[in-house]
Coordinates of C-alpha atoms in Angstrom, one line a residue:
M15 CA -19.0 9.3 9.3
S16 CA -15.6 10.9 9.9
K17 CA -12.3 9.0 9.7
F18 CA -9.2 10.2 11.4
Y19 CA -5.7 9.7 10.0
V20 CA -2.3 10.3 11.7
D21 CA 0.2 12.1 9.4
L22 CA 3.8 12.9 9.9
V23 CA 4.1 16.6 8.8
D24 CA 7.2 18.7 8.3
S25 CA 7.6 22.2 9.6
W26 CA 6.4 23.6 6.2
G27 CA 3.1 21.7 6.5
N28 CA 3.9 19.0 4.0
I29 CA 2.7 15.5 4.7
Q30 CA 5.7 13.2 4.7
H31 CA 4.0 9.9 5.8
T32 CA 0.5 8.7 6.7
E33 CA 0.2 5.9 9.3
D34 CA -1.6 2.8 8.1
E35 CA -4.2 2.8 10.9
V36 CA -7.5 4.6 10.4
F37 CA -9.5 5.7 13.4
T38 CA -13.2 6.4 13.8
N39 CA -12.6 8.1 17.1
K40 CA -10.7 11.4 17.3
A41 CA -9.5 10.8 20.9
D42 CA -7.9 7.5 19.9
A43 CA -6.2 9.1 16.9
E44 CA -4.9 12.0 19.1
Y45 CA -3.5 9.5 21.6
F46 CA -1.8 7.5 18.8
A47 CA -0.3 10.7 17.4
M48 CA 1.1 11.6 20.8
E49 CA 2.6 8.2 21.1
C50 CA 4.2 8.5 17.7
N51 CA 5.6 11.9 18.5
N52 CA 7.2 10.5 21.7
A53 CA 8.7 7.5 19.9
F54 CA 9.9 9.8 17.1
A55 CA 11.7 12.1 19.5
I56 CA 13.3 9.2 21.4
G57 CA 14.3 7.6 18.1
G58 CA 15.8 10.8 16.9
E59 CA 18.3 10.8 19.7
D60 CA 19.5 7.4 18.6
Y61 CA 20.0 8.3 14.9
E62 CA 21.3 11.9 15.2
D63 CA 24.6 10.9 13.5
K64 CA 23.0 9.1 10.5
D65 CA 22.9 10.5 7.0
D66 CA 19.1 10.2 6.8
Y67 CA 18.5 11.8 10.2
M68 CA 15.1 13.6 10.5
D69 CA 15.2 16.3 13.3
P70 CA 12.3 15.7 15.6
D71 CA 12.0 19.5 16.1
E72 CA 11.1 19.8 12.4
Y73 CA 8.4 17.1 12.2
E74 CA 5.2 16.3 14.1
Y75 CA 2.5 13.7 14.0
I76 CA -0.9 15.4 13.6
V77 CA -4.5 14.1 13.3
R78 CA -6.3 14.8 10.0
E79 CA -10.1 14.3 9.8
E80 CA -11.7 13.2 6.6
D81 CA -15.5 13.1 6.3
D82 CA -17.1 10.5 4.0
W83 CA -19.1 13.4 2.5
D84 CA -15.8 14.9 1.4
L85 CA -15.3 11.9 -0.9
I86 CA -18.6 12.3 -2.7
E87 CA -18.5 14.8 -5.6

């Protein structure tokens, strides 16, 4: 059975953060990622002058699938 995770990824493909929620349905994970992207973009406008500002154009929430079989060696 596959599990789906939502990761915040920078423009170089590095995972910066993984959301706590784990999904069993890809459509639900994609919807959640879309909501996170929208909130991140809106939040970015509010924090543009802060020292720890993360440019929304350089980050994106994406869905990562992990199959239970991947965990068995």
